[in-house]
CSV table of C-alpha atoms and ligand atoms in Angstrom, one decimal:
chain,number,residue,atom,x,y,z
A,1,MET,CA,3.3,10.1,-26.6
A,2,TRP,CA,5.8,9.8,-23.7
A,3,LYS,CA,8.8,11.8,-24.8
A,4,GLY,CA,9.5,14.9,-22.7
A,5,ARG,CA,6.4,14.5,-20.5
A,6,ASP,CA,6.2,15.4,-16.8
A,7,VAL,CA,4.9,12.6,-14.6
A,8,ILE,CA,3.0,14.4,-11.9
A,9,ASN,CA,-0.4,12.8,-11.6
A,10,ILE,CA,-1.4,9.4,-13.0
A,11,LEU,CA,-4.7,10.8,-14.1
A,12,ASP,CA,-2.8,12.6,-16.9
A,13,PHE,CA,-2.1,9.2,-18.5
A,14,SER,CA,-4.5,7.3,-20.7
A,15,ARG,CA,-5.0,3.5,-20.8
A,16,ASN,CA,-2.9,3.5,-24.0
A,17,ASP,CA,0.0,5.4,-22.4
A,18,LEU,CA,0.0,2.9,-19.5
A,19,GLU,CA,-0.1,-0.1,-21.8
A,20,VAL,CA,2.8,1.2,-23.7
A,21,LEU,CA,4.6,1.6,-20.4
A,22,PHE,CA,3.8,-2.0,-19.4
A,23,GLU,CA,5.1,-3.3,-22.7
A,24,LYS,CA,8.3,-1.4,-22.3
A,25,ALA,CA,8.6,-2.7,-18.7
A,26,ASP,CA,8.3,-6.2,-20.0
A,27,TYR,CA,11.1,-5.5,-22.4
A,28,MET,CA,13.2,-4.0,-19.6
A,29,ARG,CA,12.5,-7.0,-17.3
A,30,LYS,CA,13.8,-9.4,-20.0
A,31,ASN,CA,16.8,-7.3,-20.8
A,32,GLN,CA,17.5,-5.7,-17.5
A,33,TYR,CA,21.2,-6.5,-17.5
A,34,ARG,CA,22.1,-5.7,-21.1
A,35,LEU,CA,20.9,-2.1,-21.5
A,36,LYS,CA,24.0,-0.1,-20.3
A,37,ASN,CA,24.0,2.0,-23.5
A,38,GLU,CA,20.3,3.1,-23.4
A,39,LEU,CA,20.8,6.3,-21.5
A,40,SER,CA,24.6,6.5,-21.3
A,41,ASP,CA,24.4,10.2,-22.4
A,42,ILE,CA,22.0,11.2,-19.6
A,43,ILE,CA,22.4,12.6,-16.1
A,44,ILE,CA,19.4,12.3,-13.8
A,45,GLY,CA,18.8,14.6,-10.8
A,46,LEU,CA,17.4,12.9,-7.7
A,47,ALA,CA,15.9,15.7,-5.5
A,48,PHE,CA,14.6,14.0,-2.4
A,49,PHE,CA,13.5,16.8,-0.1
A,50,GLU,CA,12.0,14.1,2.1
A,51,PRO,CA,13.9,11.0,2.8
A,52,SER,CA,12.9,7.8,1.2
A,53,THR,CA,15.5,5.0,0.9
A,54,ARG,CA,13.4,2.7,-1.2
A,55,THR,CA,12.0,5.0,-3.8
A,56,ARG,CA,15.3,6.8,-4.2
A,57,MET,CA,17.3,3.5,-4.5
A,58,SER,CA,14.9,2.1,-7.1
A,59,PHE,CA,15.2,5.2,-9.3
A,60,GLU,CA,18.9,5.2,-8.9
A,61,THR,CA,19.2,1.5,-9.8
A,62,ALA,CA,16.9,1.9,-12.8
A,63,ALA,CA,19.0,4.8,-14.0
A,64,LYS,CA,22.2,2.9,-13.6
A,65,ARG,CA,20.9,-0.2,-15.3
A,66,LEU,CA,20.3,2.0,-18.3
A,67,GLY,CA,23.8,3.5,-18.1
A,68,ALA,CA,22.7,7.0,-16.8
A,69,GLU,CA,24.5,8.9,-14.2
A,70,THR,CA,22.7,10.3,-11.2
A,71,VAL,CA,23.3,13.4,-9.0
A,72,GLY,CA,21.2,14.5,-6.1
A,73,PHE,CA,20.5,14.8,-2.4
A,74,VAL,CA,18.3,13.3,0.2
A,75,SER,CA,16.3,15.4,2.7
A,76,GLU,CA,16.5,19.1,3.3
A,77,GLU,CA,19.2,18.9,6.0
A,78,ALA,CA,21.7,17.7,3.5
A,79,THR,CA,21.6,20.8,1.3
A,80,SER,CA,21.5,24.5,1.2
A,81,ILE,CA,17.7,24.4,1.5
A,82,ALA,CA,18.3,24.2,5.2
A,83,LYS,CA,20.1,27.5,4.9
A,84,GLY,CA,17.1,29.1,3.3
A,85,GLU,CA,17.2,28.4,-0.4
A,86,SER,CA,13.7,28.0,-1.7
A,87,PHE,CA,12.4,24.9,-3.4
A,88,SER,CA,11.9,26.8,-6.6
A,89,ASP,CA,15.5,28.0,-6.7
A,90,THR,CA,16.8,24.5,-6.0
A,91,ILE,CA,14.7,23.1,-8.9
A,92,ARG,CA,15.9,26.0,-11.2
A,93,MET,CA,19.5,25.1,-10.4
A,94,LEU,CA,19.1,21.4,-11.0
A,95,ASP,CA,17.2,22.1,-14.2
A,96,SER,CA,20.3,23.7,-15.6
A,97,TYR,CA,22.5,20.8,-14.6
A,98,VAL,CA,20.6,17.6,-15.5
A,99,ASP,CA,18.3,16.0,-18.2
A,100,LEU,CA,15.5,14.9,-15.9
A,101,ILE,CA,14.6,15.5,-12.3
A,102,VAL,CA,12.9,13.1,-9.9
A,103,VAL,CA,11.3,15.0,-7.0
A,104,ARG,CA,10.0,14.0,-3.7
A,105,HIS,CA,8.6,16.5,-1.2
A,106,LYS,CA,6.4,16.6,1.8
A,107,TYR,CA,4.2,19.5,0.5
A,108,GLU,CA,1.3,18.6,-1.8
A,109,GLY,CA,1.7,20.2,-5.2
A,110,ALA,CA,5.5,20.5,-5.0
A,111,ALA,CA,6.1,18.3,-8.1
A,112,LEU,CA,3.6,20.3,-10.1
A,113,LEU,CA,5.3,23.5,-9.1
A,114,ALA,CA,8.6,22.0,-10.1
A,115,SER,CA,7.2,21.2,-13.6
A,116,ASN,CA,6.0,24.8,-14.0
A,117,ILE,CA,9.5,26.0,-13.2
A,118,ALA,CA,11.7,23.4,-15.0
A,119,GLU,CA,12.2,22.9,-18.7
A,120,LYS,CA,13.4,19.4,-18.2
A,121,PRO,CA,10.9,16.6,-17.4
A,122,ILE,CA,9.9,16.2,-13.8
A,123,ILE,CA,9.0,12.8,-12.3
A,124,ASN,CA,7.0,13.0,-9.1
A,125,ALA,CA,8.3,10.5,-6.6
A,126,GLY,CA,5.7,11.5,-4.0
A,127,ASP,CA,4.3,14.9,-3.0
A,128,GLY,CA,2.8,15.0,0.5
A,129,LYS,CA,-0.4,13.1,0.7
A,130,SER,CA,-1.3,13.9,-3.0
A,131,HIS,CA,0.3,11.8,-5.6
A,132,HIS,CA,2.7,8.9,-6.1
A,133,PRO,CA,2.2,8.1,-9.8
A,134,THR,CA,5.2,5.8,-10.2
A,135,GLN,CA,4.1,3.6,-7.3
A,136,ALA,CA,0.7,3.4,-8.9
A,137,MET,CA,2.2,2.5,-12.2
A,138,LEU,CA,4.2,-0.2,-10.5
A,139,ASP,CA,1.1,-1.5,-8.7
A,140,LEU,CA,-0.9,-1.6,-11.9
A,141,TYR,CA,2.0,-3.3,-13.7
A,142,THR,CA,2.3,-5.8,-10.9
A,143,THR,CA,-1.4,-6.6,-11.1
A,144,LYS,CA,-1.2,-6.9,-14.9
A,145,THR,CA,1.8,-9.3,-14.5
A,146,LEU,CA,0.0,-11.4,-11.8
A,147,PHE,CA,-3.5,-11.6,-13.4
A,148,ASN,CA,-2.7,-10.9,-17.0
A,149,THR,CA,-5.4,-8.2,-16.8
A,150,ILE,CA,-6.6,-5.3,-14.7
A,151,ASP,CA,-10.2,-5.2,-16.1
A,152,GLY,CA,-12.8,-7.2,-14.2
A,153,LEU,CA,-10.8,-7.5,-11.0
A,154,THR,CA,-11.9,-6.5,-7.5
A,155,PHE,CA,-9.5,-4.5,-5.4
A,156,ALA,CA,-9.7,-4.2,-1.6
A,157,PHE,CA,-7.8,-1.4,0.0
A,158,ILE,CA,-7.1,-1.7,3.7
A,159,GLY,CA,-6.0,0.7,6.5
A,160,ASP,CA,-5.3,4.4,6.2
A,161,LEU,CA,-7.1,5.4,3.0
A,162,LYS,CA,-7.3,9.0,4.0
A,163,TYR,CA,-3.6,10.0,4.0
A,164,SER,CA,-2.1,7.4,1.8
A,165,ARG,CA,-1.0,8.8,-1.5
A,166,THR,CA,-0.2,5.3,-2.7
A,167,VAL,CA,-3.9,4.4,-2.3
A,168,SER,CA,-5.3,7.6,-3.9
A,169,SER,CA,-2.8,7.3,-6.8
A,170,LEU,CA,-3.6,3.7,-7.5
A,171,ILE,CA,-7.4,4.4,-7.4
A,172,PHE,CA,-6.7,7.2,-9.9
A,173,GLY,CA,-4.7,4.8,-12.0
A,174,LEU,CA,-7.5,2.3,-12.0
A,175,THR,CA,-9.9,4.8,-13.6
A,176,ALA,CA,-8.0,4.2,-16.8
A,177,PHE,CA,-9.2,0.5,-16.7
A,178,ASN,CA,-12.4,-1.3,-15.9
A,179,PRO,CA,-12.1,-3.0,-12.6
A,180,LYS,CA,-15.2,-4.7,-11.2
A,181,GLU,CA,-15.3,-3.0,-7.8
A,182,ILE,CA,-13.1,-1.2,-5.3
A,183,ILE,CA,-13.7,-2.1,-1.7
A,184,LEU,CA,-12.5,0.5,0.8
A,185,ILE,CA,-11.9,-1.1,4.2
A,186,SER,CA,-10.9,1.4,6.9
A,187,PRO,CA,-12.0,2.9,10.2
A,188,SER,CA,-14.5,5.7,9.7
A,189,SER,CA,-11.8,8.3,10.6
A,190,LEU,CA,-9.5,7.2,7.9
A,191,ARG,CA,-11.9,6.9,4.9
A,192,LEU,CA,-10.9,7.9,1.4
A,193,ARG,CA,-10.9,11.7,1.0
A,194,GLU,CA,-14.0,13.2,-0.6
A,195,GLU,CA,-11.9,14.9,-3.4
A,196,ILE,CA,-10.5,11.5,-4.4
A,197,ARG,CA,-13.9,9.7,-4.3
A,198,LEU,CA,-15.5,12.4,-6.4
A,199,VAL,CA,-12.9,12.0,-9.2
A,200,ALA,CA,-13.0,8.1,-9.0
A,201,GLU,CA,-16.8,7.9,-9.2
A,202,GLU,CA,-17.1,10.6,-11.9
A,203,ARG,CA,-14.7,8.4,-13.9
A,204,GLY,CA,-16.9,5.4,-13.5
A,205,LEU,CA,-15.3,3.4,-10.6
A,206,ARG,CA,-17.6,1.4,-8.3
A,207,LEU,CA,-16.6,2.1,-4.8
A,208,ARG,CA,-17.9,0.4,-1.6
A,209,GLU,CA,-16.9,1.4,1.9
A,210,GLU,CA,-16.6,-1.2,4.7
A,211,GLU,CA,-15.3,-1.2,8.2
A,212,ASN,CA,-14.9,-4.9,8.7
A,213,ILE,CA,-11.8,-6.7,7.4
A,214,GLU,CA,-14.0,-9.7,6.3
A,215,ALA,CA,-14.9,-7.6,3.3
A,216,ILE,CA,-11.6,-8.8,1.6
A,217,SER,CA,-13.6,-12.0,0.7
A,218,ASP,CA,-14.6,-10.6,-2.7
A,219,ALA,CA,-11.1,-9.2,-3.6
A,220,ASP,CA,-8.6,-10.4,-6.2
A,221,VAL,CA,-6.1,-7.8,-5.1
A,222,ILE,CA,-5.7,-7.0,-1.4
A,223,TYR,CA,-3.8,-3.8,-1.0
A,224,VAL,CA,-2.6,-3.2,2.6
A,225,THR,CA,-1.4,0.1,4.0
A,226,ARG,CA,0.1,1.1,7.2
A,227,ILE,CA,-1.9,3.0,9.8
A,228,GLN,CA,0.3,5.7,11.4
A,229,LYS,CA,0.2,6.7,15.0
A,230,GLU,CA,0.3,10.5,14.2
A,231,ARG,CA,-3.2,10.2,12.7
A,232,PHE,CA,-4.8,9.5,16.0
A,233,PRO,CA,-5.6,11.9,18.9
A,234,ASP,CA,-5.1,9.2,21.5
A,235,LEU,CA,-2.9,6.1,21.8
A,236,GLN,CA,-5.8,3.8,22.9
A,237,GLU,CA,-7.8,4.5,19.8
A,238,TYR,CA,-4.7,3.9,17.7
A,239,GLU,CA,-4.0,0.6,19.3
A,240,ARG,CA,-7.6,-0.5,18.8
A,241,VAL,CA,-7.8,0.5,15.2
A,242,ARG,CA,-4.4,-0.9,14.3
A,243,GLY,CA,-5.3,-4.3,15.8
A,244,SER,CA,-8.4,-4.6,13.6
A,245,TYR,CA,-6.7,-3.9,10.3
A,246,ARG,CA,-3.8,-6.3,10.5
A,247,ILE,CA,-3.5,-9.0,7.9
A,248,ASN,CA,-2.1,-12.4,8.6
A,249,LYS,CA,-2.2,-16.0,7.2
A,250,GLU,CA,-5.1,-17.1,9.3
A,251,LEU,CA,-7.3,-14.3,8.2
A,252,LEU,CA,-6.4,-14.9,4.5
A,253,ASP,CA,-7.0,-18.6,4.8
A,254,LYS,CA,-10.4,-17.9,6.4
A,255,TYR,CA,-11.7,-15.1,4.2
A,256,ALA,CA,-9.7,-14.5,1.1
A,257,LYS,CA,-10.3,-15.9,-2.4
A,258,ASP,CA,-8.0,-18.8,-3.3
A,259,ASP,CA,-6.1,-16.9,-5.9
A,260,ALA,CA,-6.2,-13.5,-4.2
A,261,LYS,CA,-2.9,-11.6,-4.0
A,262,VAL,CA,-1.6,-9.3,-1.3
A,263,LEU,CA,0.2,-6.1,-2.3
A,264,HIS,CA,2.0,-3.6,0.0
A,265,ALA,CA,4.2,-0.7,-1.0
A,266,LEU,CA,6.7,-1.7,1.8
A,267,PRO,CA,8.3,-1.1,4.2
A,268,ARG,CA,5.9,-2.8,6.5
A,269,ILE,CA,5.7,-2.7,10.3
A,270,ASP,CA,3.2,-5.1,11.7
A,271,GLU,CA,0.1,-4.5,9.6
A,272,LEU,CA,1.3,-7.3,7.3
A,273,SER,CA,2.3,-10.5,9.2
A,274,ARG,CA,5.5,-12.3,8.2
A,275,ASP,CA,3.6,-15.6,8.1
A,276,ILE,CA,2.2,-14.6,4.7
A,277,ASP,CA,5.6,-14.4,3.2
A,278,ASP,CA,5.7,-18.0,2.1
A,279,THR,CA,2.1,-18.4,1.1
A,280,LYS,CA,0.4,-18.2,-2.3
A,281,PHE,CA,-1.1,-14.9,-1.3
A,282,GLN,CA,2.2,-13.0,-1.1
A,283,ALA,CA,2.9,-10.7,-4.0
A,284,TYR,CA,4.6,-7.8,-2.3
A,285,PHE,CA,8.1,-9.1,-3.0
A,286,THR,CA,7.2,-9.5,-6.6
A,287,GLN,CA,5.8,-5.9,-6.5
A,288,ALA,CA,9.1,-4.6,-5.0
A,289,ARG,CA,11.1,-6.4,-7.7
A,290,LEU,CA,9.1,-5.0,-10.5
A,291,GLY,CA,9.9,-1.5,-9.3
A,292,ILE,CA,13.1,-1.5,-11.2
A,293,PRO,CA,11.8,-2.5,-14.7
A,294,ILE,CA,8.8,-0.1,-14.5
A,295,ARG,CA,11.1,2.8,-13.6
A,296,MET,CA,13.6,1.8,-16.3
A,297,ALA,CA,10.7,1.9,-18.7
A,298,LEU,CA,9.5,5.2,-17.4
A,299,LEU,CA,12.9,6.9,-17.6
A,300,SER,CA,13.5,5.5,-21.1
A,301,LEU,CA,10.1,6.6,-22.4
A,302,VAL,CA,10.3,10.1,-21.0
A,303,LEU,CA,13.9,10.6,-22.2
A,304,LYS,CA,14.0,8.8,-25.5
A,305,GLY,CA,10.3,8.2,-26.5
A,306,GLU,CA,8.6,5.1,-27.7
B,1,MET,CA,-33.1,48.4,-10.1
B,2,ASP,CA,-36.1,46.5,-11.1
B,3,ASN,CA,-38.8,47.9,-8.9
B,4,GLY,CA,-40.0,51.5,-8.3
B,5,LYS,CA,-39.6,51.2,-4.5
B,6,GLU,CA,-36.1,52.5,-4.2
B,7,LEU,CA,-37.3,55.9,-2.9
B,8,LEU,CA,-36.0,55.2,0.6
B,9,VAL,CA,-32.5,55.7,-0.7
B,10,SER,CA,-31.8,58.6,-3.0
B,11,LYS,CA,-30.1,58.2,-6.3
B,12,ILE,CA,-26.3,58.7,-6.6
B,13,ALA,CA,-24.8,61.0,-9.1
B,14,ASN,CA,-21.6,59.1,-9.8
B,15,GLY,CA,-20.4,55.7,-8.6
B,16,THR,CA,-21.6,52.1,-8.5
B,17,VAL,CA,-24.7,50.2,-7.6
B,18,ILE,CA,-24.4,46.6,-6.9
B,19,ASP,CA,-27.8,45.0,-7.3
B,20,HIS,CA,-29.2,41.5,-6.9
B,21,ILE,CA,-26.9,40.5,-4.0
B,22,ASN,CA,-28.1,37.4,-2.3
B,23,ALA,CA,-30.3,38.6,0.6
B,24,SER,CA,-28.3,39.6,3.7
B,25,ARG,CA,-24.9,39.2,2.0
B,26,SER,CA,-24.4,42.9,1.4
B,27,LEU,CA,-22.3,43.3,4.6
B,28,ILE,CA,-20.1,40.5,3.4
B,29,VAL,CA,-19.7,42.1,0.0
B,30,LEU,CA,-18.6,45.3,1.7
B,31,LYS,CA,-16.2,43.4,3.9
B,32,ILE,CA,-14.5,41.6,1.0
B,33,LEU,CA,-14.2,44.9,-0.9
B,34,ASN,CA,-12.5,46.3,2.2
B,35,ILE,CA,-15.0,49.1,2.5
B,36,ARG,CA,-15.5,50.2,6.1
B,37,GLY,CA,-17.2,53.5,5.7
B,38,THR,CA,-14.1,55.4,6.9
B,39,GLU,CA,-13.2,56.1,3.3
B,40,GLY,CA,-15.5,59.1,3.3
B,41,PHE,CA,-17.8,58.4,0.3
B,42,ARG,CA,-21.5,57.9,0.7
B,43,ILE,CA,-22.7,54.3,1.0
B,44,ALA,CA,-26.3,53.1,1.0
B,45,ILE,CA,-27.2,49.5,1.9
B,46,VAL,CA,-30.6,48.1,1.3
B,47,MET,CA,-31.2,44.7,2.8
B,48,ASN,CA,-34.0,42.2,2.1
B,49,ALA,CA,-35.6,44.3,-0.6
B,50,PRO,CA,-38.3,42.5,-2.5
B,51,SER,CA,-37.2,41.0,-5.8
B,52,THR,CA,-39.3,39.3,-8.4
B,53,ARG,CA,-36.4,37.1,-9.5
B,54,MET,CA,-34.8,36.4,-6.1
B,55,GLY,CA,-37.6,36.8,-3.6
B,56,LYS,CA,-35.4,39.0,-1.5
B,57,LYS,CA,-32.2,40.7,-2.4
B,58,ASP,CA,-29.7,43.2,-1.1
B,59,ILE,CA,-28.5,46.3,-2.9
B,60,VAL,CA,-25.3,48.4,-2.2
B,61,LYS,CA,-24.8,51.9,-3.6
B,62,LEU,CA,-21.3,53.4,-3.5
B,63,GLU,CA,-20.8,57.0,-4.4
B,64,ASN,CA,-17.6,57.8,-6.4
B,65,TYR,CA,-16.5,54.2,-6.1
B,66,TYR,CA,-15.6,52.0,-9.1
B,67,PRO,CA,-14.7,48.3,-8.6
B,68,LYS,CA,-11.6,46.8,-10.2
B,69,ASP,CA,-11.6,43.5,-12.0
B,70,GLU,CA,-10.4,41.7,-8.9
B,71,ASP,CA,-13.2,43.2,-6.9
B,72,VAL,CA,-15.8,42.0,-9.4
B,73,GLN,CA,-14.3,38.6,-9.2
B,74,LYS,CA,-14.6,38.6,-5.4
B,75,ILE,CA,-18.2,39.8,-5.6
B,76,SER,CA,-19.1,37.0,-8.0
B,77,LEU,CA,-17.9,34.4,-5.5
B,78,ILE,CA,-20.2,35.8,-2.7
B,79,ALA,CA,-23.1,37.0,-4.8
B,80,GLN,CA,-23.4,34.9,-8.0
B,81,ASP,CA,-26.4,36.9,-9.4
B,82,ALA,CA,-25.1,40.3,-8.7
B,83,THR,CA,-25.4,43.0,-11.3
B,84,ILE,CA,-23.0,45.9,-11.4
B,85,ASN,CA,-24.3,49.3,-12.5
B,86,ILE,CA,-21.8,52.1,-13.2
B,87,ILE,CA,-23.4,55.5,-12.7
B,88,LYS,CA,-22.4,58.8,-14.3
B,89,ASP,CA,-24.5,61.9,-14.0
B,90,TYR,CA,-27.4,60.0,-12.5
B,91,LYS,CA,-27.4,57.7,-15.6
B,92,VAL,CA,-26.4,54.0,-15.8
B,93,ILE,CA,-23.6,54.1,-18.3
B,94,LYS,CA,-22.6,50.4,-17.9
B,95,LYS,CA,-24.5,47.4,-16.6
B,96,TYR,CA,-23.3,43.9,-16.4
B,97,LYS,CA,-23.9,40.7,-14.5
B,98,VAL,CA,-21.0,39.2,-12.5
B,99,GLU,CA,-19.7,35.9,-13.8
B,100,ILE,CA,-18.3,33.2,-11.6
B,101,PRO,CA,-14.7,32.5,-12.9
B,102,LYS,CA,-13.6,29.1,-14.1
B,103,LYS,CA,-10.1,29.8,-12.8
B,104,ILE,CA,-9.1,32.0,-9.9
B,105,LYS,CA,-5.5,33.1,-9.7
B,106,GLY,CA,-3.9,34.5,-6.5
B,107,LEU,CA,-7.1,35.6,-4.9
B,108,LEU,CA,-7.8,32.6,-2.6
B,109,ARG,CA,-5.7,30.8,-0.1
B,110,CYS,CA,-5.7,27.0,-0.1
B,111,ASN,CA,-7.2,25.5,3.1
B,112,ASN,CA,-4.5,22.7,3.2
B,113,PRO,CA,-1.7,23.9,5.4
B,114,THR,CA,0.8,21.6,3.6
B,115,CYS,CA,-0.1,22.8,0.1
B,116,ILE,CA,3.0,24.0,-1.7
B,117,THR,CA,1.2,27.3,-2.3
B,118,ARG,CA,1.4,27.9,1.5
B,119,LYS,CA,5.0,27.0,1.9
B,120,PRO,CA,6.7,29.9,3.6
B,121,ASP,CA,9.2,31.8,1.4
B,122,GLU,CA,8.1,30.0,-1.8
B,123,GLN,CA,5.9,32.7,-3.2
B,124,VAL,CA,3.8,30.5,-5.4
B,125,THR,CA,0.6,32.0,-6.8
B,126,SER,CA,-2.4,29.8,-5.8
B,127,THR,CA,-4.7,28.8,-8.6
B,128,PHE,CA,-8.1,27.2,-8.3
B,129,THR,CA,-10.4,25.6,-10.9
B,130,LEU,CA,-14.2,25.7,-10.6
B,131,ILE,CA,-15.5,22.1,-10.2
B,132,ASN,CA,-19.1,22.7,-9.2
B,133,ARG,CA,-21.0,25.8,-10.4
B,134,GLU,CA,-24.2,25.3,-8.4
B,135,LYS,CA,-22.5,24.6,-5.1
B,136,ILE,CA,-19.5,27.0,-5.7
B,137,MET,CA,-16.7,24.5,-5.2
B,138,TYR,CA,-13.2,25.2,-6.3
B,139,GLN,CA,-10.3,22.8,-6.4
B,140,CYS,CA,-6.7,23.7,-5.8
B,141,ASP,CA,-4.6,23.1,-8.9
B,142,TYR,CA,-1.6,22.2,-6.8
B,143,CYS,CA,-2.8,19.9,-4.0
B,144,GLY,CA,-6.4,19.0,-5.1
B,145,SER,CA,-8.0,20.3,-1.9
B,146,ILE,CA,-11.6,21.5,-2.4
B,147,LEU,CA,-12.8,24.9,-1.2
B,148,THR,CA,-16.5,25.1,-0.5
B,149,GLU,CA,-18.5,28.4,-0.7
B,150,ASN,CA,-18.2,28.6,3.1
B,151,ASP,CA,-14.4,28.2,2.9
B,152,ILE,CA,-14.3,31.0,0.3
B,153,ILE,CA,-16.4,33.4,2.3
B,154,LYS,CA,-14.2,32.7,5.4
B,155,ASP,CA,-11.1,33.2,3.4
B,156,LEU,CA,-12.2,36.4,1.7
B,157,THR,CA,-13.5,38.0,4.9
B,158,GLY,CA,-10.3,37.1,6.7
B,159,GLU,CA,-11.9,34.7,9.2
B,160,MET,CA,-9.5,31.9,8.1
B,161,LYS,CA,-6.2,31.8,9.7
C,1,ZN,ZN1,-3.6,23.5,-2.3
């Protein structure tokens, strides 16, 4: 059952829920440009307390393709929050205006708090380093579209696995399926957080930690993340680490499986070389494109049901 | 009190005896209850007393003091086997074992500085869920961070800033 649900943490969604979502997304993909009446009675609030051009635009586009209106703001500076209004009060206000609220915030747990306050459904578009369920839904959907299955595949995650909510949310999402193995490739200082690992293992995922990039050789899906400078105490260490977790064509030709696919939530800096763009490995542009139908499906399911 | 060797501390007429405290934790128990001795009532602390069940244990006797529910919850987090004896006219009128709570509301502070429960001016009540009974581990319902027994002791005794 999707109608009226908050989308805070992908762990709240069963395999069946996600399969219903993927089916709906397939439908949206085929009919993307002919659905102007689906949500024509709806106003969606976009509350981006933290700037994010991509996620906001994809939600806005999805809403508009379905005929919904959007209102909202980006970043704290743009609103009265800067003048001292609390997050809770802003959510309370929006709740009385719109039919659904999409929230992004730099504090972990903000979306859950919003869902405790608001009567209307809340969609979490990223809360601190905690969750990014719609990105994970998109990543699972992309995998399903590329391989026609999620079960039995091996996933390699590369880079900053400690602070990336994209990685932790996708790993949580994978617990609803039966992937063969999850390979976690990162410097020791950026390993997956204990609290994420505990949940994943308890729910039956097989995790393997590696430090060398060659470990991508077993993977069907190679998921690349950015390593951020702020995570390192000194610049030298950052440069060294960054250099050893960069993916390019040469490396893929040498180590990757023939039909492996590279995913990345974008935007990229230099962790993902542009020379992969025209190769068979590239799937991140496909992934970006599928962001619209999956969010159309999500909005439609939450607002109108199955 | 399960052995007859309590003679070194006299019985109290009215108040509370907290028994079966993990050995050497009685001072922490007093600290989290905010009892400093300046309150005026009589306090007796027995440390490392022999116990058949625990090997060694601590006991705290508090004259004319009665713990509130929140205090009992705090005690349960520091001393999981503690028993509370309420004394009236030298008789135990109520005796119960503390129970480690499945949910803790408002009592603990999340150790993650960017947890929404720690956002200034937000006034969100923190809530934690017990995820490991043996190791005393709680998880923040908002951000997912895990508090270990040590984190909890530090938080309750005010050593965490
Ligand atoms: Zn927290």
